Coordinates of C-alpha atoms and ligand atoms in Angstrom, one line a residue:
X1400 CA 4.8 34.7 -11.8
X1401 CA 4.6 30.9 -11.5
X1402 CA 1.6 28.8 -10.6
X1403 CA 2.0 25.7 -8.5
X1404 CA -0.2 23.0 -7.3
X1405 CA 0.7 21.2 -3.8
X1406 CA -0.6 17.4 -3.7
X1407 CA -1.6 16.5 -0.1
X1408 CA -2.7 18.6 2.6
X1409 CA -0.4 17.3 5.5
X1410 CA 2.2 19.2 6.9
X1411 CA 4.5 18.8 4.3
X1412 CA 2.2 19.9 2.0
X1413 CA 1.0 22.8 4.0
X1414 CA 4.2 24.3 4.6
X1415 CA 5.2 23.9 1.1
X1416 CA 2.3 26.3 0.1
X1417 CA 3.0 28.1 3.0
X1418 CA 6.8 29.0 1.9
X1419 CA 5.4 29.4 -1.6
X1420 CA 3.4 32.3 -0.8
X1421 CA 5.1 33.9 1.7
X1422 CA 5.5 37.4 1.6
X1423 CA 9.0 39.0 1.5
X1424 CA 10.8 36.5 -0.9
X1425 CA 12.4 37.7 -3.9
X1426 CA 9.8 35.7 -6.2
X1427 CA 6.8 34.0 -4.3
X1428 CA 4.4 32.2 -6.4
X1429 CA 1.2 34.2 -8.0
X1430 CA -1.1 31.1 -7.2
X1431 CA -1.1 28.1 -5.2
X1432 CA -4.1 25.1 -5.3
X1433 CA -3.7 22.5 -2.5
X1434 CA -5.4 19.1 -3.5
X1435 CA -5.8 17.0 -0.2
X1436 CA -7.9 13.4 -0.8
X1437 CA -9.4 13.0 2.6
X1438 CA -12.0 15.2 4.1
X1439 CA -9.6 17.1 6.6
X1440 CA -6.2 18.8 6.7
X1441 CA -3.2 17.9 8.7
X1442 CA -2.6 14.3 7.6
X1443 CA -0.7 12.8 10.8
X1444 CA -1.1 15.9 12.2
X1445 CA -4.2 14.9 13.9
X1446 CA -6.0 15.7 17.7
X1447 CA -8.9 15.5 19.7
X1448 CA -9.9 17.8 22.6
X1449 CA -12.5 16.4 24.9
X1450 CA -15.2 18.7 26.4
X1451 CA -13.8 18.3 29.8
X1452 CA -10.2 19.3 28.2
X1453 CA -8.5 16.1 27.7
X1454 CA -6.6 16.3 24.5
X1455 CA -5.6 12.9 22.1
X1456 CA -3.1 13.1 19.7
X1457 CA -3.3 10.2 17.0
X1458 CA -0.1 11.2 14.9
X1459 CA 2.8 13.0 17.0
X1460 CA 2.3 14.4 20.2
X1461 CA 5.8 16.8 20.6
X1462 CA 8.6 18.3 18.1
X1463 CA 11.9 18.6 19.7
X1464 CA 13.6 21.9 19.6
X1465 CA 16.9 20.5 18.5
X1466 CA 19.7 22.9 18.8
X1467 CA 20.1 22.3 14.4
X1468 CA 18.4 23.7 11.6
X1469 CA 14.8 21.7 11.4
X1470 CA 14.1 21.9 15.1
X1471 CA 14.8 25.5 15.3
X1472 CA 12.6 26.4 12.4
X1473 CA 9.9 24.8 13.5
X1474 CA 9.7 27.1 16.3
X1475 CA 10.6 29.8 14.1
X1476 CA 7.4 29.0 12.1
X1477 CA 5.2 28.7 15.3
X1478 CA 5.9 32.0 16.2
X1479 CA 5.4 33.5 12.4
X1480 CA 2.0 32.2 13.0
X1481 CA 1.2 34.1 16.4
X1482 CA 1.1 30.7 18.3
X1483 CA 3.4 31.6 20.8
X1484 CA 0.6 31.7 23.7
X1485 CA -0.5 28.5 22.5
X1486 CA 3.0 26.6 22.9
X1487 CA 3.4 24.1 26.3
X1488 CA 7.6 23.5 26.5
X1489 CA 9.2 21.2 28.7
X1490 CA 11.7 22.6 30.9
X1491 CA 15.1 20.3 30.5
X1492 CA 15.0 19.9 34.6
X1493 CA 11.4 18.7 34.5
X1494 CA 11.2 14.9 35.6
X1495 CA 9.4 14.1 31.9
X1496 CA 12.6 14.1 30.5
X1497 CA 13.5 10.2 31.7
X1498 CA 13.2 8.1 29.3
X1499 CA 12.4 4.1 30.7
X1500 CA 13.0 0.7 28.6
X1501 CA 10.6 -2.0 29.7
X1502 CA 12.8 -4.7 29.7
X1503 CA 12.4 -8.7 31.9
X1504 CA 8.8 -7.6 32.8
X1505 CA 10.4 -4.4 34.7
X1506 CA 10.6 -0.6 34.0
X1507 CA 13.9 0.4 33.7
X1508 CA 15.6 4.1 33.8
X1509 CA 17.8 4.4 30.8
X1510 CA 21.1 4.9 32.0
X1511 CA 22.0 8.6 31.8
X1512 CA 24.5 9.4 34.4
X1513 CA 28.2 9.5 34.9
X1514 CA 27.8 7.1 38.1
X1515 CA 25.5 4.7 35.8
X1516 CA 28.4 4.4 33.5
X1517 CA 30.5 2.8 36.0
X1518 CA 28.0 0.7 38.0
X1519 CA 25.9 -2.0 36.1
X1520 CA 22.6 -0.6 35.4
X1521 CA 20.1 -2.7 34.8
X1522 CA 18.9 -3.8 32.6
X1523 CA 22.5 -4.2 31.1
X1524 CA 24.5 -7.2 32.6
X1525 CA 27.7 -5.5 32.3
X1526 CA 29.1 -1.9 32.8
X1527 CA 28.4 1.3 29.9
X1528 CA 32.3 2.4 30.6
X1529 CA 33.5 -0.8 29.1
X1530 CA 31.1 0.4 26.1
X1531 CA 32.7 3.5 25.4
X1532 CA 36.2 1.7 25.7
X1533 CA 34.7 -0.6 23.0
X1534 CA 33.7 2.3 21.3
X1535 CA 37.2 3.9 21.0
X1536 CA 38.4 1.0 19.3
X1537 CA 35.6 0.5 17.1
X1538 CA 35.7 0.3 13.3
X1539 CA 34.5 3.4 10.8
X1540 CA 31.5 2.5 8.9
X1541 CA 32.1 3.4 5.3
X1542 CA 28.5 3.7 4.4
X1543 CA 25.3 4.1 5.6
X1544 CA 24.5 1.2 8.1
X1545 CA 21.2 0.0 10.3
X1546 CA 21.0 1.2 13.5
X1547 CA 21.0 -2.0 15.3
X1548 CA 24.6 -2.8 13.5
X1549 CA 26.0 0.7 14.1
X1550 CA 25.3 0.2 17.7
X1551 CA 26.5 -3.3 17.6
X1552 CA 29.9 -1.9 16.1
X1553 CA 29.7 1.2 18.5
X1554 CA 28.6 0.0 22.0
X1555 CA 28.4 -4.1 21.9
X1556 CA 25.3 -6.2 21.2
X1557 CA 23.7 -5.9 24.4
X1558 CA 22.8 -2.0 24.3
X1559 CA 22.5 -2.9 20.5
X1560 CA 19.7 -5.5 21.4
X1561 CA 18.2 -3.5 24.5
X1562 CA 18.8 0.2 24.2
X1563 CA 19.4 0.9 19.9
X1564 CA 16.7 -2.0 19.2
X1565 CA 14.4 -0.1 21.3
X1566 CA 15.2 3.3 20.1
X1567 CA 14.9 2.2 16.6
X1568 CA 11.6 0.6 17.3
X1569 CA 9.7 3.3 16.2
X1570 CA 12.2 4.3 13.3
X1571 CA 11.8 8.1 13.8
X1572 CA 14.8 9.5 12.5
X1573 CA 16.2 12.6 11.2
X1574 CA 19.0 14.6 9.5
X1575 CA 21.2 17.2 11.3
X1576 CA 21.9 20.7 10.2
X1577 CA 23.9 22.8 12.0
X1578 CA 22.5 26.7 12.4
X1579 CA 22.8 29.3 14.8
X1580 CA 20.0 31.6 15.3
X1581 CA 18.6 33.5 18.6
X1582 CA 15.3 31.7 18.7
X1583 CA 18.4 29.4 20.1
X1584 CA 18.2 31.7 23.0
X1585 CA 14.5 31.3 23.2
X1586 CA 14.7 28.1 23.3
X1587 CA 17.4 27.4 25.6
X1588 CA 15.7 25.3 28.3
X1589 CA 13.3 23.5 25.8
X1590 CA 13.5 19.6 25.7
X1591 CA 10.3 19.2 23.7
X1592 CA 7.5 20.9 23.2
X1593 CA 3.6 20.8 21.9
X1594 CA 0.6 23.2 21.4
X1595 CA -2.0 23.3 23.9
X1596 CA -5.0 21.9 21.3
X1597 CA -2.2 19.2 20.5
X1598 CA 0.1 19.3 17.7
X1599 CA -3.4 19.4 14.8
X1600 CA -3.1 23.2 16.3
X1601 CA 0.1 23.7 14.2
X1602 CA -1.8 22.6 11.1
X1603 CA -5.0 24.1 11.7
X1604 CA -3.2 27.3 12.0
X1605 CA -1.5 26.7 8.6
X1606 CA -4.7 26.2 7.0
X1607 CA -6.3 30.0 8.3
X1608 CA -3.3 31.5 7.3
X1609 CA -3.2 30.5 3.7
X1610 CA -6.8 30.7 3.4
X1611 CA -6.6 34.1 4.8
X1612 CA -6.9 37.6 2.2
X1613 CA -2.9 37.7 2.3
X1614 CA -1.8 34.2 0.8
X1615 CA -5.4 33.4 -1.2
X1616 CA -4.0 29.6 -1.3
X1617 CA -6.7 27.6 -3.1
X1618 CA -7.5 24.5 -0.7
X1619 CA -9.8 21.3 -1.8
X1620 CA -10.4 18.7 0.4
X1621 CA -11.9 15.6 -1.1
X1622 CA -10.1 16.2 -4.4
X1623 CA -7.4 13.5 -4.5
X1624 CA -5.0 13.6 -8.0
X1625 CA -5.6 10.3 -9.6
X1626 CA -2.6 11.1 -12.6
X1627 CA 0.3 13.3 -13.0
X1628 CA 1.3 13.5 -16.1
X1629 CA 4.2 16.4 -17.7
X1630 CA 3.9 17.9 -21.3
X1631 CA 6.1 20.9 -22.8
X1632 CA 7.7 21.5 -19.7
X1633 CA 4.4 21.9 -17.5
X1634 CA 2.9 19.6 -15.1
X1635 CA -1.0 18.5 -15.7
X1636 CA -2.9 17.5 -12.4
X1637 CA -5.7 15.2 -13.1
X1638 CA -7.9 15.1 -10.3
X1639 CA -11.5 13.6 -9.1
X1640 CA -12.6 17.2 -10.0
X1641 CA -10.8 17.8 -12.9
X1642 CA -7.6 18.9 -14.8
X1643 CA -5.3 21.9 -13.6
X1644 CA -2.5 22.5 -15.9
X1645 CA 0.1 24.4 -13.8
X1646 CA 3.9 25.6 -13.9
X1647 CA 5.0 23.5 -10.9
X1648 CA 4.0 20.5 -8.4
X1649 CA 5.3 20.0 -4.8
X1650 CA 4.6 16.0 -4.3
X1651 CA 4.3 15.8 -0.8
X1652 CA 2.2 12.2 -0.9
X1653 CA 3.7 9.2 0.5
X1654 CA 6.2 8.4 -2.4
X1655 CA 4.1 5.0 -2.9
X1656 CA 1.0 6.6 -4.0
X1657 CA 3.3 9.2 -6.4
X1658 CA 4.3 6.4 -8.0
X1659 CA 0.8 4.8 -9.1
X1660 CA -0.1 8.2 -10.7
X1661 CA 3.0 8.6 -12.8
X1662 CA 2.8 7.8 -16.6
X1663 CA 3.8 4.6 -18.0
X1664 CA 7.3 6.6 -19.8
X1665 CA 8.9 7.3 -15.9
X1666 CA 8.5 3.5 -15.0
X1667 CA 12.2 4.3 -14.0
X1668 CA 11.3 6.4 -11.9
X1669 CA 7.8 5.0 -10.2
X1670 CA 10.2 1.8 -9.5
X1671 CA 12.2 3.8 -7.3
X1672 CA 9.4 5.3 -5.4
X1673 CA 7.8 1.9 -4.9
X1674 CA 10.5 0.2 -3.1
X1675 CA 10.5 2.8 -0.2
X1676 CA 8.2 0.7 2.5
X1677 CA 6.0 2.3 5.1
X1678 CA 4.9 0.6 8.1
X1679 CA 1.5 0.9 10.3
X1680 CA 0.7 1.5 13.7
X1681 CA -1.6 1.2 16.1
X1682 CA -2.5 4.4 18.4
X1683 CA -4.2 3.5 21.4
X1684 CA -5.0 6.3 23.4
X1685 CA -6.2 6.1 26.9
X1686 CA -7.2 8.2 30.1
X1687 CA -7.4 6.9 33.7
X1688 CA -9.4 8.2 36.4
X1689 CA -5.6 8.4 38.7
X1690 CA -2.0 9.8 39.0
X1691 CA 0.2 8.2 36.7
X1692 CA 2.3 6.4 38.8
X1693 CA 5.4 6.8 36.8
X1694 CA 7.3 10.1 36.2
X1695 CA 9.1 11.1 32.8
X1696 CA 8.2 10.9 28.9
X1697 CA 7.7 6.6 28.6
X1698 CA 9.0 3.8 27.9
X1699 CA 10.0 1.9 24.6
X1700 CA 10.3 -1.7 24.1
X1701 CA 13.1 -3.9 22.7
X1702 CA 11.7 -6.2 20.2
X1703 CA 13.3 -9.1 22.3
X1704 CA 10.5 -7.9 24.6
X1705 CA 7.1 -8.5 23.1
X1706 CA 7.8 -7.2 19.5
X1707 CA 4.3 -6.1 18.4
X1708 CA 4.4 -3.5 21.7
X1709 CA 6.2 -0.2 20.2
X1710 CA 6.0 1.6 23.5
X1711 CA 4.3 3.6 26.2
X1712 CA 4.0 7.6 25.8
X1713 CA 3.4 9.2 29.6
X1714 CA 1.1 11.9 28.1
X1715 CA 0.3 13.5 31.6
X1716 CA 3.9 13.9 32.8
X1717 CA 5.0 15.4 29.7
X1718 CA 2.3 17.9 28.8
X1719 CA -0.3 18.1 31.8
X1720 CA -1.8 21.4 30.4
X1721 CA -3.7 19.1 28.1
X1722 CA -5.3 16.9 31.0
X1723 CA -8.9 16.9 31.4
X1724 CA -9.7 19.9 34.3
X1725 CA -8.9 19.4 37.7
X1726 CA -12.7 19.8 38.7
X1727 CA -13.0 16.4 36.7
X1728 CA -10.6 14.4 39.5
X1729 CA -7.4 12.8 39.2
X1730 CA -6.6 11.8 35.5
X1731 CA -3.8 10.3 33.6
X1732 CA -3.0 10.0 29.8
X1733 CA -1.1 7.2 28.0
X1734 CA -0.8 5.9 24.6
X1735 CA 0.6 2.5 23.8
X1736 CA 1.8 2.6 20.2
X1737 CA 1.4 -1.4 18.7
X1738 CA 2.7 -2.2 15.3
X1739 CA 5.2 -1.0 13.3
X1740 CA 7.6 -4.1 11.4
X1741 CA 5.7 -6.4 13.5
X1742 CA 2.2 -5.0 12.4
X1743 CA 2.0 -8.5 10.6
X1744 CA 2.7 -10.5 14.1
X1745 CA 0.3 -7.7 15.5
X1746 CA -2.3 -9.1 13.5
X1747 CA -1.6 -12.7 13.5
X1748 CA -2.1 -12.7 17.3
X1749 CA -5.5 -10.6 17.1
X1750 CA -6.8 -13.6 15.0
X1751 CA -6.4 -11.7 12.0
X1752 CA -8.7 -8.7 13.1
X1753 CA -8.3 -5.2 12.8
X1754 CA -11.4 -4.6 15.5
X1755 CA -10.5 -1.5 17.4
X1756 CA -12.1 -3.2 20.8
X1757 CA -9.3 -6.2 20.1
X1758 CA -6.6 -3.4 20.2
X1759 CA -8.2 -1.4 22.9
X1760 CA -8.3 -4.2 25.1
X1761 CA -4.7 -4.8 24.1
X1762 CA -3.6 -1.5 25.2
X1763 CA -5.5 -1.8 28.6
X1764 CA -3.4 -5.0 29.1
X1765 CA -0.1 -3.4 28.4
X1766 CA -0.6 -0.4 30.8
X1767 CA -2.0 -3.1 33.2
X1768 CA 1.5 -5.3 33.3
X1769 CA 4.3 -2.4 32.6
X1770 CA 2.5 -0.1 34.9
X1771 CA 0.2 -1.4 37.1
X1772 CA -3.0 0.6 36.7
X1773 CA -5.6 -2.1 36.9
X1774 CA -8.7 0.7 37.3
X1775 CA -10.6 1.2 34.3
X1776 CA -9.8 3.9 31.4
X1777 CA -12.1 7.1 31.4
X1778 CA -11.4 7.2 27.7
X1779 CA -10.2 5.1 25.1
X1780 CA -9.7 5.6 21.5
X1781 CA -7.8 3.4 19.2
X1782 CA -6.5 4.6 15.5
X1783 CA -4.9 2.3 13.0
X1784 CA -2.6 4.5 10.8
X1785 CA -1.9 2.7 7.7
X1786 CA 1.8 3.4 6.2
X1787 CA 2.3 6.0 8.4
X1788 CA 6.2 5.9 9.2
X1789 CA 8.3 5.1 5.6
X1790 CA 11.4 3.3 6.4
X1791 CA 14.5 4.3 5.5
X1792 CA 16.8 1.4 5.0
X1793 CA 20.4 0.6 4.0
X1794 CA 20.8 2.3 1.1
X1795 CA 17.8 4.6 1.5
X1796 CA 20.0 8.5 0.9
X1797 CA 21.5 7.0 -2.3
X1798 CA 17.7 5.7 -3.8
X1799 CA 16.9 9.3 -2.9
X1800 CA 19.4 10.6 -4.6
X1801 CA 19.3 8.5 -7.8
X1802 CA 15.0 9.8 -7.6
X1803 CA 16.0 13.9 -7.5
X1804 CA 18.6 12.9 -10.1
X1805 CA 16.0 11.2 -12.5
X1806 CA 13.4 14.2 -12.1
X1807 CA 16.5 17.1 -12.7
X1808 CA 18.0 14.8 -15.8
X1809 CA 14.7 14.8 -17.4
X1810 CA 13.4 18.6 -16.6
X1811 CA 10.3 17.5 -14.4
X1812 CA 8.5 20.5 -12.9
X1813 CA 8.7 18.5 -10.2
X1814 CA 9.5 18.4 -6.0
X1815 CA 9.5 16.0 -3.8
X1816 CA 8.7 16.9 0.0
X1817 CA 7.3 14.9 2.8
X1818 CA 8.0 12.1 5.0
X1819 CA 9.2 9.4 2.1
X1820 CA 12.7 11.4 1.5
X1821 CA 14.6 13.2 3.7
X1822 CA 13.1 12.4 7.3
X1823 CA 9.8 11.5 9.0
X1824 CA 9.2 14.1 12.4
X1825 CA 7.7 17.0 11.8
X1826 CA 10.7 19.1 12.2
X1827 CA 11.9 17.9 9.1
X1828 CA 8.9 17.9 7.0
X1829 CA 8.7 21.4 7.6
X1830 CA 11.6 22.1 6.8
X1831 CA 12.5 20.0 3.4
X1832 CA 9.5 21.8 2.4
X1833 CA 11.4 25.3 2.9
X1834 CA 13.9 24.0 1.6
X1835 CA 12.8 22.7 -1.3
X1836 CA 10.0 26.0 -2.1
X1837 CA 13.2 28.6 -1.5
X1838 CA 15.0 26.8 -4.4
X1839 CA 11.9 28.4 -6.7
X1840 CA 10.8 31.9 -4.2
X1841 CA 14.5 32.6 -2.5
X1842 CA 15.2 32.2 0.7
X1843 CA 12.1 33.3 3.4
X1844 CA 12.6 36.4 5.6
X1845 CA 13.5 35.3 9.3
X1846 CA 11.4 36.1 12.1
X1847 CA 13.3 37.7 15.4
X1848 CA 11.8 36.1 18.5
X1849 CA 10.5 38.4 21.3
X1850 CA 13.1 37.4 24.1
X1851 CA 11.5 40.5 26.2
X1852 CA 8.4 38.7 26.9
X1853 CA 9.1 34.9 28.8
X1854 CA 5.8 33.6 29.6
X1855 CA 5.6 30.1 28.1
X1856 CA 3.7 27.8 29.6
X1857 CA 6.5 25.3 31.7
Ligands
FAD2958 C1 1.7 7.6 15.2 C2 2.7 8.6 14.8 C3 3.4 9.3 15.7 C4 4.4 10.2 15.4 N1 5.1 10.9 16.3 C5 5.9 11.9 16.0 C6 6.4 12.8 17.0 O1 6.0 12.7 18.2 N2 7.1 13.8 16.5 C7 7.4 14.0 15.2 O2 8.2 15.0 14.9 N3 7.0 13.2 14.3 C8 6.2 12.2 14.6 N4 5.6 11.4 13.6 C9 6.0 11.6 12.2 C10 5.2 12.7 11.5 O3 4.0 13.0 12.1 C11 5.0 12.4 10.0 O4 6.2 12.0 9.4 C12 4.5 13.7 9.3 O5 3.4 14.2 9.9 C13 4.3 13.4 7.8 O6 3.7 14.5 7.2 P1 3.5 14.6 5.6 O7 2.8 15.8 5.3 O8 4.8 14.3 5.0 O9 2.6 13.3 5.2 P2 1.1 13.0 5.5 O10 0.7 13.5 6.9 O11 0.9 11.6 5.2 O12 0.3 13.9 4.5 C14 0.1 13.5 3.1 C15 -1.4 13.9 2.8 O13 -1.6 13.6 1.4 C16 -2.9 13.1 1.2 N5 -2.9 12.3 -0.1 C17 -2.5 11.1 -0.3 N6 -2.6 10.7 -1.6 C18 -3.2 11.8 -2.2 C19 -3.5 12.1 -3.5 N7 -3.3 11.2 -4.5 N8 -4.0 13.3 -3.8 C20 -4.2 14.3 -2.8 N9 -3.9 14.0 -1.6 C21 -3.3 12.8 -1.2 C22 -3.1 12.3 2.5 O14 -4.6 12.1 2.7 C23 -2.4 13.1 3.5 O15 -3.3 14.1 4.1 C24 4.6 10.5 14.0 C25 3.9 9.8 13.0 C26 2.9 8.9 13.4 C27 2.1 8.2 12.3

């Protein structure tokens, strides 16, 4: 049976030698080594709980349960893990749901009624029904197009400036597969949902289960692959500790740092790799002593607005269960995300600075203007994450395409997983992974849900 090697310990990289070695396929591989550079596992995946309870999340703070293929699995996985006590859901009445755009130095609801389609809603100037009668009449895109230009052909330039600019902000996109399962069932009333240690919980667990007797995955922190090189149809992992000569690789490193390890002969295909950006952001995470005076999941920002600000997550409305205890008094968790394409305008009005006091003072200010809490935070903890969201841009699915189709044509033993590719949440890191491993092990056996048993935490 094969031997592979996973490079990077995120959640791509975890699930991939999770899949690898899971039981019940028709060929799992005999041996998997994990080689993660940093000193902890999780990548993105990464949370803080407090003594007093309070839990931070740095990377993402909920994975949708979409009703398709990636959302669905990632719940499916959950539960293979036994975390099913563990997961906090929002209910699809709860008030957390409303999303808010921070538009003319106000708070806005974004329109989601059929009444606010036919009454001007601010802060759109005209009506949404004369949208969707601009939308029946609007032109087929051929290809793949930006976001901001499909929702300028779609809905007019206003939502395109307010609503799709603000949605786009963050750039967390994602395919869609359809599937049909009866974790659908489970999940029926979900809108979002988390773990109650934060979302590091899901790759924490990862980590004891392939370290446990059962899957024997070999896991090095601090061992980052410096080359990859391929020779007589093997792959050969040079590494700070060494050389591991092995049948397979699963790549699930940002596709940036694949390419500076590849040999001078696939210049081709480093090139390709290289030109898929990333962009930083800034997590500032902060806890007041008081009731958030808002209700519903936050706010985002069109770049018209005050480009540098991303948004404003409601942390507290949206997952309470991971607020400090009640015998600590009121509290309230936000986190302003700062950066992203305008990390470069970020920095230019810090002075140049990355001091996290600069940004945490930043972050205070925001929260004091969009929301009016002018007490002082309990907590505050500020996180610059460094190429953290890759971009996919116009013409992004066919560079992808032309990269699998280099590494097939020339018989690389050779994946690609992770955020670079195929989709940045969670969801579908997970899940490209599985996809990807089942091509090699055959597809993983599915886990029914126990629907007898409803006791999730709403
Ligand atoms: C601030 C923020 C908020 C987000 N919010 C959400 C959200 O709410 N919901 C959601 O679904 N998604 C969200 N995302 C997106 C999602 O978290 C990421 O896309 C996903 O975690 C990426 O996982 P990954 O394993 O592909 O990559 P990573 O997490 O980057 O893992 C790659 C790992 O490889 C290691 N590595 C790098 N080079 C080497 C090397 N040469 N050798 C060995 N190891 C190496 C790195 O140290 C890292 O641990 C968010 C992301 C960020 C940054």
């Amino acid at each position: 049976m094969a031997k592979a090697v996973v490079l990077g310990g995120g959640i791509s990289g975890l699930s991939s030698a999770y899949y690898a070695l899971q039981e019940g396929t028709s060929s799992k591989f005999a041996k998997v080594v994990l080689l993660e550079a940093s000193n902890r596992f999780g990548g993105w995946l990464h949370s803080t709980k407090f003594e007093d309870g309070a839990v931070f999340d740095y990377g993402p703070r909920s994975f949708r349960p979409t009703y398709v293929g990636s959302g669905l699995n990632t719940v499916e996985l959950a539960l293979k893990l036994g975390l099913r006590d563990d997961i906090i859901a929002v209910d699809k009445r709860d008030p957390s749901n409303v999303r808010y755009v921070y538009k003319d130095k106000k708070v806005h609801q974004m329109p989601g009624t059929i009444l606010d389609a036919i009454r001007v809603v601010p802060p759109l100037k005209r009506r949404l029904i004369w949208t969707a009668y601009q939308d029946t009449f609007a032109a087929k895109a051929t290809e793949d197009e930006s976001v901001h230009s499909f929702c300028t052909r779609r809905y007019g330039k206003e939502i395109a400036d307010i609503m799709g600019d603000a949605m786009v902000h963050p750039s967390i996109t994602g395919p869609m597969v359809s599937m049909s399962k009866p974790i659908l069932h489970y999940i029926t009333n979900w809108t979002m949902w988390s773990l109650k240690e934060g979302c590091q919980q899901l790759s924490d667990t990862l980590v004891k289960h392939l370290t446990s007797p059962q899957m024997s995955a070999e896991l090095q922190l601090n061992n980052k692959c410096t080359k990859l090189t391929f020779k007589d149809g093997a792959a050969v992992v040079t590494s700070d500790k060494g050389e591991i000569t092995t049948d397979h690789v699963f790549s699930s490193i940002y596709a940036r740092d694949l390419a500076q390890i590849l040999p001078e002969e696939h210049s081709e295909l480093a090139q390709e790799l290289k030109a898929i950006p990333a962009v930083s952001v800034i997590v500032v995470n902060l806890e007041y002593p008081v009731e958030s005076p808002m209700k519903g999941f936050g706010h985002l920002l069109p770049s018209i607005e005050d480009g540098p600000v991303l948004g404003v997550v409601y942390n507290s409305c949206v997952f309470p269960q991971q607020d400090r205890i009640q015998q600590k008094g009121k509290s309230s968790r936000f986190t302003v995300m700062l950066g992203g394409a305008w990390y470069d305008e970020l920095l230019e009005r810090m002075g140049g600075s990355l001091n996290p006091n600069g940004f945490a003072l930043f972050g205070m200010k925001v929260i004091a203007e969009h929301l009016k809490i002018t007490e002082k935070p309990s907590k505050v903890d500020v996180i610059i994450q460094n190429d953290c969201i890759p971009q996919y841009f116009v013409g992004h699915n066919e560079r992808v395409e032309r990269i699998f189709k280099y590494i097939k044509d020339n018989n690389l033993p050779l994946s690609l997983v992770g955020s670079s590719y195929k989709g940045v949440s969670v969801n579908d890191c997970i899940y490209n992974a599985k996809l990807r491993v089942e091509k090699f092990t055959g597809p993983s056996p599915y886990v029914s849900p126990d629907i007898s048993k409803e006791h999730f935490a709403f």
